[in-house]
Short mmCIF file of N, CA and C in Angstrom, two decimals:
data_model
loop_
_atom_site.label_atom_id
_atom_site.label_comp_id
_atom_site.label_asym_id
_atom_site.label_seq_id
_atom_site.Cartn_x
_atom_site.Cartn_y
_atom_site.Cartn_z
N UNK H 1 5.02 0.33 -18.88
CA UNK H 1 5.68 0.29 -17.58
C UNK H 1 7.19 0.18 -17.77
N UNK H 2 8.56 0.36 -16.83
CA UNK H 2 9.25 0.58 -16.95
C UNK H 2 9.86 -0.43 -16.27
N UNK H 3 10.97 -0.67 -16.73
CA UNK H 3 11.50 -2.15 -16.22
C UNK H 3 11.22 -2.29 -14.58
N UNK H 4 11.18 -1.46 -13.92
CA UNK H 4 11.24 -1.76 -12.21
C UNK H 4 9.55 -0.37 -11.94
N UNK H 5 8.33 -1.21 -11.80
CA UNK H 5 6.95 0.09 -12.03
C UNK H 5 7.62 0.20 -10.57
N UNK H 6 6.98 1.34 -10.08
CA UNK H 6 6.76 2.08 -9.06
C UNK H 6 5.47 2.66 -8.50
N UNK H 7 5.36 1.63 -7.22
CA UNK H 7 3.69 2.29 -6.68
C UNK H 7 3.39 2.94 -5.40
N UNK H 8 2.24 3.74 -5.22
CA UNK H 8 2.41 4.71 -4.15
C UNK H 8 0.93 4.26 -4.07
N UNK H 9 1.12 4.00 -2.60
CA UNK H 9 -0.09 3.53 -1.53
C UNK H 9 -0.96 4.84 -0.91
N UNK H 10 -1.85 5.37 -1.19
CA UNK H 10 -2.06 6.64 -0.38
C UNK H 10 -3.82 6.34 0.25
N UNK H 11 -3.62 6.51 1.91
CA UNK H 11 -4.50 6.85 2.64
C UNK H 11 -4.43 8.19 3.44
N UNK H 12 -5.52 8.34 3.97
CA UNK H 12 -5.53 9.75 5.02
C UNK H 12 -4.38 9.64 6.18
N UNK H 13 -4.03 8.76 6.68
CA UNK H 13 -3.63 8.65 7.64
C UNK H 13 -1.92 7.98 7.94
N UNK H 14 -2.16 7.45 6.29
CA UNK H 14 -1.07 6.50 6.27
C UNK H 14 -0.61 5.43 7.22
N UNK H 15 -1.40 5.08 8.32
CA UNK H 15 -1.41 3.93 9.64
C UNK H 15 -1.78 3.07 9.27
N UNK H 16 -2.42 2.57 8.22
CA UNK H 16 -3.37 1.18 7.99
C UNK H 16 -3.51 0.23 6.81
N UNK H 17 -4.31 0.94 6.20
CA UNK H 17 -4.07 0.16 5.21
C UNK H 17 -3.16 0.77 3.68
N UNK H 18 -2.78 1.76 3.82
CA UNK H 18 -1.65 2.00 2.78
C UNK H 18 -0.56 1.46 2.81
N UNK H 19 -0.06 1.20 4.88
CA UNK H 19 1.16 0.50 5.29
C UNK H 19 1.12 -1.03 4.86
N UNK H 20 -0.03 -1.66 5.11
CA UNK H 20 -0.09 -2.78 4.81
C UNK H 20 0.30 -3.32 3.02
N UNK H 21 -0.75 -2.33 2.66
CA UNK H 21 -0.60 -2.85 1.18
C UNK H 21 1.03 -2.48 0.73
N UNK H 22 1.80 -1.51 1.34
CA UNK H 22 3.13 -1.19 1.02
C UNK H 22 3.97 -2.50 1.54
N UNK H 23 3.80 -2.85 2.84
CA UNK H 23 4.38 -4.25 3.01
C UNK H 23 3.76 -5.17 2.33
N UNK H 24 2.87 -5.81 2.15
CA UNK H 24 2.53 -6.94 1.50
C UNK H 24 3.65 -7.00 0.02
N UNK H 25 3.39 -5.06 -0.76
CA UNK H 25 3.88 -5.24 -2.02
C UNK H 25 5.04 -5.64 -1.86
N UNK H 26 5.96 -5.13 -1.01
CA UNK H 26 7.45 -5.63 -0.48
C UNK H 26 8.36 -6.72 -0.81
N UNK H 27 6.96 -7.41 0.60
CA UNK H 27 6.99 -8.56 0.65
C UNK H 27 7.04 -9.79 -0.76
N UNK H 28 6.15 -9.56 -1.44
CA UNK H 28 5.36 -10.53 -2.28
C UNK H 28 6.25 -10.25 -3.71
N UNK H 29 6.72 -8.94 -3.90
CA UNK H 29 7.46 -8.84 -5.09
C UNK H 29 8.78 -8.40 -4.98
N UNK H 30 9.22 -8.17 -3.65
CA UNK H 30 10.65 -8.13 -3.65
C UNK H 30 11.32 -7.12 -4.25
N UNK H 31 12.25 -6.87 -4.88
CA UNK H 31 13.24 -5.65 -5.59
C UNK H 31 12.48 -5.65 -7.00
N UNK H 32 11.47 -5.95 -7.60
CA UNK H 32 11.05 -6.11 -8.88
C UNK H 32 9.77 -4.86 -8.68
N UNK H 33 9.67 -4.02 -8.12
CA UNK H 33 9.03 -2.69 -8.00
C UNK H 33 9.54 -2.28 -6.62
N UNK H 34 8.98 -0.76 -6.88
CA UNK H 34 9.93 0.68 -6.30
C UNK H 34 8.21 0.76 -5.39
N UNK H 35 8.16 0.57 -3.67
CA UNK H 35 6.91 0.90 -3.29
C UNK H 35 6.85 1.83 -2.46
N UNK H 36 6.36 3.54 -2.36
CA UNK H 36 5.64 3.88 -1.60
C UNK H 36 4.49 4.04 -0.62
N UNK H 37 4.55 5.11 0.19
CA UNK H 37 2.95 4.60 1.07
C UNK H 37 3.40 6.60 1.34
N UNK H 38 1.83 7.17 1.39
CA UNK H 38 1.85 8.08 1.98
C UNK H 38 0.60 8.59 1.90
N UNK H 39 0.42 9.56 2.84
CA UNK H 39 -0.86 10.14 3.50
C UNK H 39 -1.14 11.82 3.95
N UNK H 40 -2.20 11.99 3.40
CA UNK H 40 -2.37 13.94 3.26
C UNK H 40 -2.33 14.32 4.14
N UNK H 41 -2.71 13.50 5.77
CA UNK H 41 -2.78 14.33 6.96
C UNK H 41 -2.45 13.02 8.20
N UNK H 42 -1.09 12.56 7.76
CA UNK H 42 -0.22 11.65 8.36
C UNK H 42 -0.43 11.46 9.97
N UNK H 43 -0.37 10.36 10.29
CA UNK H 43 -0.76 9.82 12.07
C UNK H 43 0.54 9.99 12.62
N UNK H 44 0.53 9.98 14.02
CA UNK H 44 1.57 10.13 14.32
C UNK H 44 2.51 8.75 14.76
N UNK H 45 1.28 7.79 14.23
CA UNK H 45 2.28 6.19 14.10
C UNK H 45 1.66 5.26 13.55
N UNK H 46 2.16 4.22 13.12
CA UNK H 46 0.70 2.96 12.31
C UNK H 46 0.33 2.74 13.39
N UNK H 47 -1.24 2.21 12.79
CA UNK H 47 -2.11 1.37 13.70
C UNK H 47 -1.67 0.16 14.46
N UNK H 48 -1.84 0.21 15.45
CA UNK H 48 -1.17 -1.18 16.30
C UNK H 48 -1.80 -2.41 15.80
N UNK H 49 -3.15 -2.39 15.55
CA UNK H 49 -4.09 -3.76 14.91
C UNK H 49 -3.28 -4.05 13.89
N UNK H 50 -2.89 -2.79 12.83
CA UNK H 50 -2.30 -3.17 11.23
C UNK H 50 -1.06 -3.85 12.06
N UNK H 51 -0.21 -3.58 12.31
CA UNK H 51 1.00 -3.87 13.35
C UNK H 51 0.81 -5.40 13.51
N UNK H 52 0.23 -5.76 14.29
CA UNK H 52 0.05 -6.97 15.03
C UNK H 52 -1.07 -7.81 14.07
N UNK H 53 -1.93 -7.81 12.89
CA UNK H 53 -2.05 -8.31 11.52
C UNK H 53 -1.17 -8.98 11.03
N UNK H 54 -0.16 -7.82 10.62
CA UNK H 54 0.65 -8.28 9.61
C UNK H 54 1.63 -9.31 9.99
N UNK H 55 2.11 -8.88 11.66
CA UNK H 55 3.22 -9.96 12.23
C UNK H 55 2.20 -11.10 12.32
N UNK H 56 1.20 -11.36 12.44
CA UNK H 56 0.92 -12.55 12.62
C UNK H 56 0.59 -13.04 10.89
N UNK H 57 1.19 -12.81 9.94
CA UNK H 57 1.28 -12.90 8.59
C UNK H 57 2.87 -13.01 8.31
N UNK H 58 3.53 -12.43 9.07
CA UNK H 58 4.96 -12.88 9.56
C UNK H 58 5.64 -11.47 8.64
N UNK H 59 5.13 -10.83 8.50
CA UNK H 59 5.80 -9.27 8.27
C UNK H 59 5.78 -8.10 9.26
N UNK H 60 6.75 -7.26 9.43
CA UNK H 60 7.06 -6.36 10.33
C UNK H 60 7.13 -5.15 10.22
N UNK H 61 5.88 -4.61 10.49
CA UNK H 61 5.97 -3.22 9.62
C UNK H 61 6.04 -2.17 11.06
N UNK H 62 6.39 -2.94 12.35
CA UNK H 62 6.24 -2.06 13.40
C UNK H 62 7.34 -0.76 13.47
N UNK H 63 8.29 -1.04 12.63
CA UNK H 63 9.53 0.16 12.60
C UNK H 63 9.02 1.55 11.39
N UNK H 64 8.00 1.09 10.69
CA UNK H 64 7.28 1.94 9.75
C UNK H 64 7.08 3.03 10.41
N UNK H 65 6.97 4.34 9.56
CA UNK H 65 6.45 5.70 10.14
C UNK H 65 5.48 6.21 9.03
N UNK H 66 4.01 6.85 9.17
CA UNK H 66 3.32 7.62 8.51
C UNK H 66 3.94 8.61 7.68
N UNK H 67 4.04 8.77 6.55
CA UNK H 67 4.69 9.79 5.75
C UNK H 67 3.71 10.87 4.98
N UNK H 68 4.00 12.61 4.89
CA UNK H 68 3.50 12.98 4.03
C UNK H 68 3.18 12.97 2.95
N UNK H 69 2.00 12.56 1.87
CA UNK H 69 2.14 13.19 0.67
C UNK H 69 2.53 13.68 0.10
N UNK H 70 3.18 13.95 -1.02
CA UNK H 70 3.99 14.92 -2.12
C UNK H 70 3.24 14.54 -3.58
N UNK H 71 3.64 15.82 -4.32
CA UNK H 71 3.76 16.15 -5.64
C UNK H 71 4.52 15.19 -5.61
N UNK H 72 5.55 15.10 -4.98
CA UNK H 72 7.19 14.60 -5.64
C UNK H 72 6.51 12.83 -5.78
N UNK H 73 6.30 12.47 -4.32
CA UNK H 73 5.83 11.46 -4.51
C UNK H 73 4.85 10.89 -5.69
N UNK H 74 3.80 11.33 -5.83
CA UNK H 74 2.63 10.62 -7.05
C UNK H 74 3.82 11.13 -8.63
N UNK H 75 4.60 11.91 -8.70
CA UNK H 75 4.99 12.44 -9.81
C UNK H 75 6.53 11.00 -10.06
N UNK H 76 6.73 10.50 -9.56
CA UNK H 76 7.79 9.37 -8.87
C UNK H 76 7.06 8.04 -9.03
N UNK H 77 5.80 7.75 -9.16
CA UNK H 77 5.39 6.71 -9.17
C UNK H 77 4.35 6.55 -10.64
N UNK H 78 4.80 5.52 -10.70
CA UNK H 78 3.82 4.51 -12.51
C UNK H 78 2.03 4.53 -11.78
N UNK H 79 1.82 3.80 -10.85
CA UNK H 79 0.78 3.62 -10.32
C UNK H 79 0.56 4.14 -8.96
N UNK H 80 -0.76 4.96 -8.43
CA UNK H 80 -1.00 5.38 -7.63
C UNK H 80 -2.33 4.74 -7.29
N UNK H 81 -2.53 4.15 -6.06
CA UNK H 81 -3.31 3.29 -5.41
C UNK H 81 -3.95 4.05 -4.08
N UNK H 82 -5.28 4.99 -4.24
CA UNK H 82 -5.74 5.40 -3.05
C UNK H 82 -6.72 4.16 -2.30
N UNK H 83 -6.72 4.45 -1.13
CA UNK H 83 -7.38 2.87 -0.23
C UNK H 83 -8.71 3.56 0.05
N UNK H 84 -9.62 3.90 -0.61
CA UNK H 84 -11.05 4.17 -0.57
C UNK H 84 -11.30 4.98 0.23
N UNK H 85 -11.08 5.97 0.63
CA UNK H 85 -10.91 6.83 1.75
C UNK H 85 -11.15 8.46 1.30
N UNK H 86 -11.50 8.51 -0.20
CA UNK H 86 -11.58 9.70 -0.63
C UNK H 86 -10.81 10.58 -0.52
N UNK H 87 -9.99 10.30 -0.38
CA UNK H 87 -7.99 10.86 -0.78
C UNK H 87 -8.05 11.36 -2.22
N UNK H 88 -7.40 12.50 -2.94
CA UNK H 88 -7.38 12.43 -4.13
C UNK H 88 -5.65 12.78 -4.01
N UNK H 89 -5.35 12.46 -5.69
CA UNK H 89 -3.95 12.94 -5.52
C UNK H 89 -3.91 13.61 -6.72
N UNK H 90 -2.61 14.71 -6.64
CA UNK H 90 -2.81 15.20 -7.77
C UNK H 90 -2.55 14.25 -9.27
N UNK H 91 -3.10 15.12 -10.14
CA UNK H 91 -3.18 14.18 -11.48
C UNK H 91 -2.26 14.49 -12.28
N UNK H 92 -1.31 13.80 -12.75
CA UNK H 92 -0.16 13.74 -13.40
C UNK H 92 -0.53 12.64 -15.03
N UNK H 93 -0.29 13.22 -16.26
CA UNK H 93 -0.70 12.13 -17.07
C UNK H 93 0.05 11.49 -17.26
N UNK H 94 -0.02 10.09 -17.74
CA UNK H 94 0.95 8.83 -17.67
C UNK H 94 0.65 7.89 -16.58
N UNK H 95 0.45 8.77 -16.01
CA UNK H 95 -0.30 8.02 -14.21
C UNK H 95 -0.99 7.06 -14.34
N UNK H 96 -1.20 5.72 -13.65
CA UNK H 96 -2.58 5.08 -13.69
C UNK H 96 -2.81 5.08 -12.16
N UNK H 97 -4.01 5.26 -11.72
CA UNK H 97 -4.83 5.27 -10.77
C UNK H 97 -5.67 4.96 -10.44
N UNK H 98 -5.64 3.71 -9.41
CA UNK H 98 -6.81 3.29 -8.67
C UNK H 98 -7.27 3.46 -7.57
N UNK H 99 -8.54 2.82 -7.20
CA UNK H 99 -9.07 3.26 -5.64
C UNK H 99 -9.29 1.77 -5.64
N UNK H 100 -8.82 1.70 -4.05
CA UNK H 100 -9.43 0.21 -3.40
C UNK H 100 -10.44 0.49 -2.52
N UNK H 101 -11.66 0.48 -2.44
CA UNK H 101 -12.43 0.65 -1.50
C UNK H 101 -12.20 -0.34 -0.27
N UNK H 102 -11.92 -0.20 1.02
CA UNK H 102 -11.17 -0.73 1.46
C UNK H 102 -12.07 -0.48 3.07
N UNK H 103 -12.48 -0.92 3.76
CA UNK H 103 -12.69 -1.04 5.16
C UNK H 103 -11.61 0.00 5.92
N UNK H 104 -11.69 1.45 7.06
CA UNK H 104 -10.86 1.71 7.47
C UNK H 104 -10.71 0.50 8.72
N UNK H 105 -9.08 0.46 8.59
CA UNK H 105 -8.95 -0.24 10.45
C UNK H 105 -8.49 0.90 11.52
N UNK H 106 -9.14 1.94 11.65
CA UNK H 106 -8.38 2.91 12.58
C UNK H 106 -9.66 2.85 13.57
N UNK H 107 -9.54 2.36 14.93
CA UNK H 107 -10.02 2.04 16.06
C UNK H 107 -10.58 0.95 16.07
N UNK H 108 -9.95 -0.45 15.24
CA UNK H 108 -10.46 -1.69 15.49
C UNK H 108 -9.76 -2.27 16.06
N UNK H 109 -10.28 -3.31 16.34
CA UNK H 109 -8.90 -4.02 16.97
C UNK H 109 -8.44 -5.41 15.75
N UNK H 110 -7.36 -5.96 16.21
CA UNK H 110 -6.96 -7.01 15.23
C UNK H 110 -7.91 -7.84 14.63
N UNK H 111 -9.01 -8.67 15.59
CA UNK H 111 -9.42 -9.67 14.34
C UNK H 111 -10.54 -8.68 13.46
N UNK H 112 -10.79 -7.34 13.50
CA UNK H 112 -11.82 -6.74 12.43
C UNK H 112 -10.48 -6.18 11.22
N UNK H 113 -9.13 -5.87 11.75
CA UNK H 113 -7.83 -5.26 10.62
C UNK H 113 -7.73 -6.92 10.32
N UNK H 114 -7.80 -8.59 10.43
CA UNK H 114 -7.42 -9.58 9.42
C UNK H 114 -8.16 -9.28 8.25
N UNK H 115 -9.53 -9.24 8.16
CA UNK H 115 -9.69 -9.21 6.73
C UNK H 115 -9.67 -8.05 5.73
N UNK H 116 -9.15 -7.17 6.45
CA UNK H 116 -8.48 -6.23 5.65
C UNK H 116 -7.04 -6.48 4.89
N UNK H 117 -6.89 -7.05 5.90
CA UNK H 117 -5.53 -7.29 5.50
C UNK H 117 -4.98 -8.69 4.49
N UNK H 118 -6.24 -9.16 4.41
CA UNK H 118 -6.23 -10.53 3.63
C UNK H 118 -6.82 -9.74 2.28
N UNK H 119 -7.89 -8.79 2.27
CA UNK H 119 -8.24 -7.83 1.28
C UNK H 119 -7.26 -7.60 0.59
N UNK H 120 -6.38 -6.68 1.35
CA UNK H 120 -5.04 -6.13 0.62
C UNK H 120 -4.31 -7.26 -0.13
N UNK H 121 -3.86 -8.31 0.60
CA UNK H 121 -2.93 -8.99 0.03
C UNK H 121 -3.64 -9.09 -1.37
N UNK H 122 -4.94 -9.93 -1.67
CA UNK H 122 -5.53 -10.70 -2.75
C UNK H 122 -5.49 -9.05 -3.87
N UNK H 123 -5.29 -8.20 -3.52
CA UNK H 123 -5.28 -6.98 -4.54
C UNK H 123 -4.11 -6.84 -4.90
N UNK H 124 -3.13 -6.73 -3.81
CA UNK H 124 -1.67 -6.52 -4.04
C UNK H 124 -1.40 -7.71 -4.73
N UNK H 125 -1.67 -8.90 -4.81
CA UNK H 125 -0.97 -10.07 -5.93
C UNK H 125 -1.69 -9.60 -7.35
N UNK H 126 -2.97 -9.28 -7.51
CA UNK H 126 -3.25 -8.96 -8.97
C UNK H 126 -2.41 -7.99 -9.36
N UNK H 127 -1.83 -6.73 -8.68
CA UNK H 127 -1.49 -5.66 -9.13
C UNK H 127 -0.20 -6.03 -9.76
N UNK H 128 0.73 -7.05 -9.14
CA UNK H 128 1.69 -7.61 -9.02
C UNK H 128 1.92 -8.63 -10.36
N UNK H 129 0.64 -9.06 -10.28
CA UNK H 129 0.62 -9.99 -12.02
C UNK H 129 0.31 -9.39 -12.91
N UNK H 130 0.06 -7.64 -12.74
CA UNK H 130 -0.12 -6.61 -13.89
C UNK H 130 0.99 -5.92 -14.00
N UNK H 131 1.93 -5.55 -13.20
CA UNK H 131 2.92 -4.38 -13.42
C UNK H 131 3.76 -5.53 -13.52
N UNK H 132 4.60 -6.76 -12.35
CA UNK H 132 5.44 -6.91 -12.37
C UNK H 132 5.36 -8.79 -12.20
N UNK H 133 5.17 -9.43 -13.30
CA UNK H 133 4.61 -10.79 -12.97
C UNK H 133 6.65 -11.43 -12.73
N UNK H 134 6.30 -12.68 -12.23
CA UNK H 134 7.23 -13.46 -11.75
C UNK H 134 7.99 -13.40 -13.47
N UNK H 135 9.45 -13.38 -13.02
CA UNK H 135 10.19 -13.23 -14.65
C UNK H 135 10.14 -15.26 -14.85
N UNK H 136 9.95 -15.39 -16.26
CA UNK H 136 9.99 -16.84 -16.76
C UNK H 136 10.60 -17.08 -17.39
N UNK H 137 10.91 -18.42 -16.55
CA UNK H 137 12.80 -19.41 -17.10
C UNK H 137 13.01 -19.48 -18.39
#
């Protein structure tokens, strides 16, 4: 890995849980990784449940927008993280790639997107103590 990894969140939709796990990573590791989020056939806004989740987790992802997929993108990132959704991305070697099998939240309402979103976090901290652990004094 490279002093600052770089990860790319990819769902279908990019509204849910790619946004989330992109904020959580944000959040939780700060300037110590480079995070994307993007999606093959992009919504035309996040999910309001993911939305109103996360603020009540005290993050704000309501100014977020769904983004396309790219080559450029997965070719830009150390780790590529699809959210169980049977997304593939293209395969680049050097790449590492996982799938989170992941609950969709697209037509739930908030309390069925919390434990998704508590999902995400507890994944996003392992990923976080693999690419980019807290630097020690």
């Amino acid at each position: 890995m490279p002093d600052k990894p770089s990860v790319l969140f990819v769902c279908v939709h990019n509204a849910g849980r790619s946004q989330m796990a992109a904020a959580w990573l944000t959040h939780l590791a700060g300037d110590r990784v480079e995070v994307r989020s993007a999606g093959s056939a992009p919504a035309d806004q996040v999910n309001p449940a993911a939305v109103e989740a996360m603020r009540e987790a005290g993050i704000d992802i309501s100014t977020e927008t769904p983004k396309v997929l790219t080559v450029d993108a997965v070719k830009g990132s150390d780790v590529c993280v699809t959210m169980g959704c049977g997304d593939t991305c293209p395969v680049f070697p050097g790449k590492r790639y996982l799938d989170w099998a992941l609950d969709d939240p697209a037509g739930r309402g908030v309390a069925a997107v919390r434990p998704i979103r508590d999902e995400i976090r507890k994944r996003v901290e392992g990923l976080i103590a693999e690419i980019a652990p807290e630097p020690t004094a």
